[in-house]
Amino acid sequence: MGAQGSKLEKVLGDQFPEGERYFGLENFGNTCYCNSVLQALYFCVPFREQLLEYYGNVKNPADVEENLLTCLAELFMQISTQKKKTGVVAPKRFVHRVKKENELFRGYMHQDAHEFLNFLLNELADILEKELAKVPVENLSPPDKITNGPDGGPVNGGKKEPLVTWVHKSFQGILTNETRCLRCETVTARDETFLDLSLDIEQNSSITSCLKNFSSTETLNAEDKFFCDKCCSLQEAQKRMKIKRPPNILVIHLKRFKYMEHLSRYKKLSYRVVFPLELKLTNTMEDADCEYSLFAVVVHVGSGPNHGHYVSLVKSHNHWLFYDDENVEIIDESAVQTAFGSAQEFASNTDHGYMLFYESIDTNKLS
C-alpha cells in the first residue's frame, strides 16, 4: 500500500485536501461488507464530526466501558490523526466488537452490507439513548428533548424512544402512511420513522421512478380490505406512503436481492437503475422540494446473493475515490455510472449500486 499511497498523493499533488486522510481498511476474511459501509460513514462528514466530538468529550477513554460506539469513534480518530496522508488501518477491535454483539456477523459467510448498516446505526442510537437517559433533563439541549416524530414513535419498529440522538438527527426521517376509506372518505394517517429507505427496483429505471413507485397509491380490496373506524366495518380503501420529513442524510437501499418462489432461493437483480449525483425529492414530499447530493455508493460485485464482494465509491472535496478494502484509488466522476447496473441480465459487469448515500444540500433544513 506504500506504493499505492504515494501514487494517490502524486495524482492529487497540491490538490490533496488539507487535513484529510485516505486510508484503506484491512479485510479479515469476509469483512468487505463492513469496510465498504465504514468508508461511506467516514465520508459522511457531519456524522464523522459528531463521532469525533463525542470521542473528544470522553475524559479518559481507558475508563469507559468498551462498546460499538467507542470502538467506532476510536477507529475514526485513528484514521483522522494519522501522520501519513494515505495507508492502511486494521479495524480489528471494531470488527471483533461487531461479532461479539451480533452472532449474525460471526461466521465466514458472505454478509449483507445493508443489514450491517441497519444494525450499526440502531446499535449506536441505543447506546447514545442510554447515555442521554442518565443525564438530568435540565442539562439536555432542547433538540435532545424532542421525541422521535409526532408520537415519539419507534425506530424501524423498535421500542418507544423518548430521546433523539445525533445519529437520529443525521439519518432519521419520518414517513406518513395514509389510508383513505373509499366509502366515507375518512383519511387515517400514521407516522413512522426510518433510518434508510428500501426501494423495489425495475429494469432500466431510475431512483426517481423507484421513489414514485414507493409513494404510489395502492387499492385495498377483496381479502385486503381496511377496517374503517368511522364505518365500523371492513371497507375498500386507498393507501399510500409519503415522506413527511426527509432526513439530513438520505440512505437509499436498492432491493437487489429478491426471493424467487419458483427457485426457492434468492436471486440478485442486476437491473440498470440510474441514480443522479444531485437528487430532488419532489413526488414524495408534502412541502417544498428537498435537494440532495450523492457522496457515497456501496457497490455489490458478483452475480449472486450468497457470494461476491463489496466496494465503495466516495466523494471527498470534489474528488471521487474507489475503496476496495486495503486499496484506495482516485477515479473520474463518470466512473460512478458503472455502478448503475446492467441493461441485459447476463452482462459481464457485475458491479451494481446497492446503497446510495445522499447529503442534504440545504444544511439549514430540518434541524
Coordinates of C-alpha atoms in Angstrom, one line a residue:
M1 CA 0.0 0.0 0.0
G2 CA 3.0 2.3 0.4
A3 CA 3.4 2.5 -3.4
Q4 CA -0.4 2.9 -3.8
G5 CA -0.4 5.6 -1.1
S6 CA 2.4 7.5 -2.8
K7 CA 0.6 7.1 -6.1
L8 CA -2.6 8.6 -4.8
E9 CA -0.6 11.5 -3.3
K10 CA 1.2 12.0 -6.6
V11 CA -2.1 12.1 -8.5
L12 CA -3.6 14.7 -6.2
G13 CA -0.4 16.6 -5.7
D14 CA -1.2 20.2 -4.5
Q15 CA -4.9 19.3 -4.6
F16 CA -4.6 16.8 -1.7
P17 CA -7.2 18.2 0.8
E18 CA -5.7 19.8 3.9
G19 CA -6.1 17.6 6.9
E20 CA -7.9 14.8 5.1
R21 CA -6.8 11.2 5.3
Y22 CA -7.4 8.4 2.7
F23 CA -6.9 5.1 4.4
G24 CA -7.9 1.6 3.2
L25 CA -9.2 -1.0 5.7
E26 CA -7.8 -4.4 6.2
N27 CA -10.1 -7.3 5.3
F28 CA -10.4 -10.1 7.9
G29 CA -11.6 -12.9 5.6
N30 CA -15.1 -11.7 4.8
T31 CA -15.4 -8.2 6.2
C32 CA -15.7 -6.2 2.9
Y33 CA -19.4 -5.6 3.8
C34 CA -18.2 -3.8 7.0
N35 CA -15.3 -1.9 5.3
S36 CA -17.5 -0.6 2.5
V37 CA -20.1 0.8 4.9
L38 CA -17.4 2.2 7.3
Q39 CA -15.8 4.2 4.4
A40 CA -19.3 5.6 3.4
L41 CA -19.9 6.7 7.0
Y42 CA -16.4 8.1 7.4
F43 CA -17.0 10.4 4.4
C44 CA -20.4 11.4 5.8
V45 CA -18.7 14.5 7.3
P46 CA -21.5 15.6 9.8
F47 CA -21.6 12.0 11.2
R48 CA -17.8 11.9 11.4
E49 CA -17.5 15.2 13.1
Q50 CA -20.2 14.3 15.7
L51 CA -18.4 11.0 16.4
L52 CA -15.0 12.6 16.8
E53 CA -16.6 15.3 19.1
Y54 CA -18.2 12.5 21.1
Y55 CA -14.8 10.8 21.4
G56 CA -13.2 14.1 22.4
N57 CA -15.7 14.6 25.2
V58 CA -14.8 11.3 26.8
K59 CA -12.4 12.4 29.5
N60 CA -10.5 9.2 29.9
P61 CA -11.2 6.6 27.1
A62 CA -9.4 3.9 29.1
D63 CA -12.0 4.2 31.9
V64 CA -15.0 3.9 29.6
E65 CA -16.6 0.5 29.1
E66 CA -16.0 -0.6 25.5
N67 CA -19.0 -0.8 23.2
L68 CA -19.6 -0.4 19.5
L69 CA -19.8 3.4 19.7
T70 CA -16.4 3.7 21.5
C71 CA -14.8 1.3 19.1
L72 CA -16.1 3.1 16.0
A73 CA -15.1 6.5 17.5
E74 CA -11.6 5.2 18.2
L75 CA -11.3 3.8 14.7
F76 CA -12.3 7.2 13.1
M77 CA -10.0 9.0 15.5
Q78 CA -7.2 6.6 14.5
I79 CA -7.7 7.4 10.8
S80 CA -8.1 11.1 11.1
T81 CA -5.0 11.6 13.3
Q82 CA -2.6 9.5 11.1
K83 CA 0.7 11.3 10.3
K84 CA 0.7 9.9 6.8
K85 CA -1.9 11.1 4.3
T86 CA -2.6 7.6 3.0
G87 CA -2.1 4.0 4.1
V88 CA -4.0 1.1 5.6
V89 CA -5.7 0.7 9.0
A90 CA -6.7 -2.6 10.6
P91 CA -10.2 -2.2 12.2
K92 CA -9.5 -5.2 14.4
R93 CA -11.1 -4.1 17.6
F94 CA -14.2 -2.7 15.9
V95 CA -14.8 -6.0 13.9
H96 CA -14.2 -8.0 17.0
R97 CA -16.9 -5.9 18.8
V98 CA -19.4 -6.3 15.9
K99 CA -19.0 -10.1 16.1
K100 CA -19.3 -10.1 19.9
E101 CA -22.5 -8.0 19.7
N102 CA -24.3 -9.9 16.9
E103 CA -23.9 -13.5 16.1
L104 CA -25.1 -12.9 12.5
F105 CA -21.7 -11.5 11.6
R106 CA -19.6 -14.1 13.4
G107 CA -19.1 -16.7 10.7
Y108 CA -17.2 -16.5 7.4
M109 CA -20.3 -16.5 5.2
H110 CA -21.0 -13.6 2.8
Q111 CA -22.8 -10.9 4.8
D112 CA -25.3 -8.2 3.7
A113 CA -24.0 -4.6 3.9
H114 CA -27.5 -3.2 4.3
E115 CA -28.2 -5.5 7.3
F116 CA -24.9 -4.4 8.8
L117 CA -25.6 -0.6 8.3
N118 CA -29.1 -1.1 9.9
F119 CA -27.7 -3.0 12.9
L120 CA -24.9 -0.5 13.4
L121 CA -27.0 2.7 13.3
N122 CA -29.6 1.2 15.6
E123 CA -27.0 0.0 18.0
L124 CA -25.2 3.4 18.1
A125 CA -28.5 5.1 18.7
D126 CA -29.4 2.7 21.5
I127 CA -26.0 3.3 23.3
L128 CA -26.5 7.1 23.0
E129 CA -30.1 6.9 24.2
K130 CA -29.0 5.0 27.3
E131 CA -26.3 7.6 28.0
L132 CA -28.8 10.5 27.5
A133 CA -31.3 8.9 29.8
K134 CA -28.7 9.2 32.6
V135 CA -28.4 12.9 32.1
P136 CA -30.8 15.1 34.1
V137 CA -33.4 16.7 31.8
E138 CA -32.4 20.2 32.7
N139 CA -28.9 19.5 31.4
L140 CA -30.1 18.4 27.9
S141 CA -30.1 20.8 25.0
P142 CA -33.7 21.4 23.5
P143 CA -33.3 19.1 20.5
D144 CA -32.5 16.2 22.7
K145 CA -35.8 16.6 24.5
I146 CA -37.8 16.2 21.2
T147 CA -39.4 12.8 20.7
N148 CA -38.8 10.8 17.5
G149 CA -41.6 12.2 15.4
P150 CA -45.0 13.3 16.5
D151 CA -45.8 10.3 18.6
G152 CA -42.3 9.5 19.9
G153 CA -42.7 6.5 17.6
P154 CA -40.3 3.6 17.3
V155 CA -37.3 3.5 15.0
N156 CA -37.7 0.7 12.4
G157 CA -40.4 -1.0 14.5
G158 CA -38.4 -0.9 17.8
K159 CA -39.4 0.3 21.2
K160 CA -40.7 3.7 22.1
E161 CA -37.8 6.1 22.4
P162 CA -38.1 9.3 24.4
L163 CA -34.8 11.0 23.2
V164 CA -33.3 12.0 19.9
T165 CA -29.6 11.4 19.4
W166 CA -27.2 12.8 16.9
V167 CA -27.5 9.6 14.9
H168 CA -31.2 10.2 14.6
K169 CA -30.6 13.9 13.7
S170 CA -28.4 12.8 10.8
F171 CA -30.2 9.8 9.4
Q172 CA -33.8 9.7 10.7
G173 CA -36.7 10.9 8.6
I174 CA -40.5 10.5 9.0
L175 CA -42.9 8.6 6.7
T176 CA -46.6 9.1 6.7
N177 CA -48.8 6.1 5.9
E178 CA -52.1 7.5 4.6
T179 CA -55.2 5.3 4.2
R180 CA -58.4 6.7 2.7
C181 CA -61.7 4.9 3.1
L182 CA -63.5 4.8 -0.2
R183 CA -66.9 4.7 1.4
C184 CA -66.7 7.7 3.9
E185 CA -63.5 9.4 2.5
T186 CA -62.0 9.5 6.0
V187 CA -58.2 9.6 5.9
T188 CA -56.2 7.8 8.6
A189 CA -52.6 8.8 8.8
R190 CA -49.9 7.0 10.8
D191 CA -46.4 8.3 11.1
E192 CA -43.3 6.1 11.4
T193 CA -39.6 6.9 11.5
F194 CA -36.9 5.5 9.2
L195 CA -33.1 5.4 9.0
D196 CA -33.0 4.3 5.4
L197 CA -35.4 3.8 2.5
S198 CA -35.6 0.4 0.9
L199 CA -36.8 0.7 -2.7
D200 CA -38.1 -2.0 -5.1
I201 CA -36.3 -1.8 -8.4
E202 CA -37.2 -2.5 -12.1
Q203 CA -35.1 -3.0 -15.2
N204 CA -33.9 0.2 -16.9
S205 CA -35.4 2.5 -14.3
S206 CA -34.2 5.4 -12.2
I207 CA -34.1 6.4 -8.5
T208 CA -36.8 9.0 -9.3
S209 CA -39.2 6.3 -10.8
C210 CA -38.4 4.0 -7.8
L211 CA -39.4 6.8 -5.4
K212 CA -42.6 7.4 -7.4
N213 CA -43.5 3.7 -7.1
F214 CA -42.7 3.8 -3.4
S215 CA -45.3 6.6 -3.0
S216 CA -47.8 5.3 -5.5
T217 CA -51.4 4.7 -4.4
E218 CA -52.4 1.1 -3.7
T219 CA -56.1 -0.1 -3.6
L220 CA -57.0 -2.4 -0.7
N221 CA -59.9 -4.6 -1.6
A222 CA -61.2 -8.2 -1.5
E223 CA -59.2 -10.0 1.2
D224 CA -57.1 -6.9 1.9
K225 CA -59.9 -4.6 2.9
F226 CA -59.2 -1.9 5.5
F227 CA -61.1 -1.7 8.8
C228 CA -62.5 1.8 8.9
D229 CA -63.2 3.1 12.5
K230 CA -65.8 5.6 11.2
C231 CA -67.7 2.9 9.2
C232 CA -67.0 0.3 11.9
S233 CA -66.5 -2.3 9.2
L234 CA -64.1 -3.6 6.5
Q235 CA -64.1 -1.3 3.5
E236 CA -62.2 -0.8 0.3
A237 CA -59.6 1.8 0.7
Q238 CA -56.6 3.5 -1.0
K239 CA -53.3 3.6 0.7
R240 CA -50.0 5.4 0.0
M241 CA -46.7 6.2 1.7
K242 CA -45.2 9.7 1.7
I243 CA -42.0 11.2 3.1
K244 CA -43.3 13.7 5.7
R245 CA -39.9 14.8 6.9
P246 CA -36.8 13.9 4.9
P247 CA -33.6 13.2 6.8
N248 CA -30.4 15.3 6.6
I249 CA -28.6 12.2 5.3
L250 CA -30.8 10.1 3.0
V251 CA -29.7 6.5 2.6
I252 CA -31.4 4.6 -0.2
H253 CA -31.2 0.8 -0.3
L254 CA -31.9 -0.8 -3.6
K255 CA -33.6 -4.2 -3.1
R256 CA -31.3 -6.2 -5.5
F257 CA -31.8 -9.5 -3.7
K258 CA -35.3 -11.0 -4.4
Y259 CA -36.8 -14.3 -3.2
M260 CA -37.9 -16.3 -6.2
E261 CA -40.7 -18.7 -5.3
H262 CA -40.2 -21.0 -8.3
L263 CA -36.4 -21.3 -7.5
S264 CA -37.0 -21.4 -3.7
R265 CA -34.0 -19.1 -3.2
Y266 CA -32.8 -15.5 -3.5
K267 CA -31.6 -14.1 -6.8
K268 CA -29.6 -11.0 -7.5
L269 CA -31.3 -8.4 -9.7
S270 CA -28.6 -6.8 -11.9
Y271 CA -31.1 -4.3 -13.2
R272 CA -29.9 -1.0 -14.5
V273 CA -31.1 1.7 -12.1
V274 CA -29.8 5.2 -12.8
F275 CA -29.0 7.3 -9.8
P276 CA -28.2 11.0 -10.1
L277 CA -25.3 12.9 -8.5
E278 CA -27.9 15.6 -7.5
L279 CA -31.3 14.3 -6.3
K280 CA -34.6 16.2 -5.9
L281 CA -37.3 14.7 -3.7
T282 CA -40.4 16.0 -5.3
N283 CA -43.2 13.4 -5.6
T284 CA -42.9 12.1 -2.1
M285 CA -42.9 15.4 -0.2
E286 CA -45.8 17.3 1.5
D287 CA -43.8 20.5 1.5
A288 CA -41.2 22.1 -0.8
D289 CA -38.7 20.2 -2.8
C290 CA -35.6 18.9 -1.0
E291 CA -32.3 18.6 -2.8
Y292 CA -29.5 16.1 -2.1
S293 CA -26.0 15.5 -3.3
L294 CA -24.5 12.0 -3.7
F295 CA -21.4 11.4 -1.6
A296 CA -21.1 7.6 -1.4
V297 CA -22.2 4.4 -3.1
V298 CA -21.8 0.9 -1.6
V299 CA -21.4 -1.4 -4.6
H300 CA -22.1 -5.2 -4.6
V301 CA -19.8 -7.0 -7.0
G302 CA -20.8 -10.5 -8.1
S303 CA -23.7 -12.4 -9.7
G304 CA -25.4 -13.9 -6.7
P305 CA -26.7 -13.0 -3.2
N306 CA -24.6 -15.6 -1.3
H307 CA -21.2 -14.7 -2.6
G308 CA -19.4 -11.7 -4.1
H309 CA -17.7 -8.6 -2.8
Y310 CA -18.4 -5.1 -1.6
V311 CA -16.6 -1.9 -2.5
S312 CA -17.4 1.7 -2.1
L313 CA -17.2 4.9 -4.1
V314 CA -16.9 8.1 -2.1
K315 CA -16.8 11.8 -2.8
S316 CA -14.3 13.9 -0.8
H317 CA -13.6 17.6 -1.5
N318 CA -14.9 17.3 -5.1
H319 CA -12.8 14.2 -5.8
W320 CA -14.3 10.7 -6.2
L321 CA -12.4 7.8 -4.7
F322 CA -12.7 4.0 -5.1
Y323 CA -12.3 2.0 -1.9
D324 CA -11.7 -1.8 -2.1
D325 CA -10.6 -2.9 1.4
E326 CA -6.9 -2.0 1.6
N327 CA -6.8 -0.3 -1.8
V328 CA -7.7 3.3 -2.5
E329 CA -7.7 4.9 -5.9
I330 CA -8.8 8.2 -7.3
I331 CA -11.5 7.8 -10.1
D332 CA -13.2 10.1 -12.5
E333 CA -16.8 11.2 -11.6
S334 CA -18.1 9.4 -14.7
A335 CA -16.9 6.1 -13.2
V336 CA -19.8 6.3 -10.8
Q337 CA -22.1 5.4 -13.7
T338 CA -20.5 1.9 -14.0
A339 CA -22.5 1.0 -10.8
F340 CA -25.9 1.7 -12.4
G341 CA -26.3 -1.9 -13.3
S342 CA -26.8 -3.9 -16.4
A343 CA -29.4 -3.4 -19.2
Q344 CA -29.1 -7.1 -20.0
E345 CA -29.5 -9.9 -17.5
F346 CA -26.2 -11.7 -18.3
A347 CA -23.8 -8.9 -18.6
S348 CA -20.0 -9.1 -17.9
N349 CA -20.2 -6.1 -15.5
T350 CA -21.4 -7.3 -12.1
D351 CA -20.8 -4.1 -10.2
H352 CA -24.2 -2.8 -9.0
G353 CA -25.0 0.1 -6.8
Y354 CA -26.6 -1.3 -3.6
M355 CA -26.8 1.6 -1.1
L356 CA -26.7 5.2 -2.0
F357 CA -25.8 7.9 0.5
Y358 CA -27.1 11.4 -0.2
E359 CA -26.5 14.6 1.9
S360 CA -29.0 17.4 2.0
I361 CA -27.6 20.4 0.1
D362 CA -29.6 22.8 2.3
T363 CA -27.8 22.2 5.6
N364 CA -30.2 24.6 7.4
K365 CA -33.1 22.3 6.5
L366 CA -34.8 20.3 9.3
S367 CA -32.6 20.9 12.3

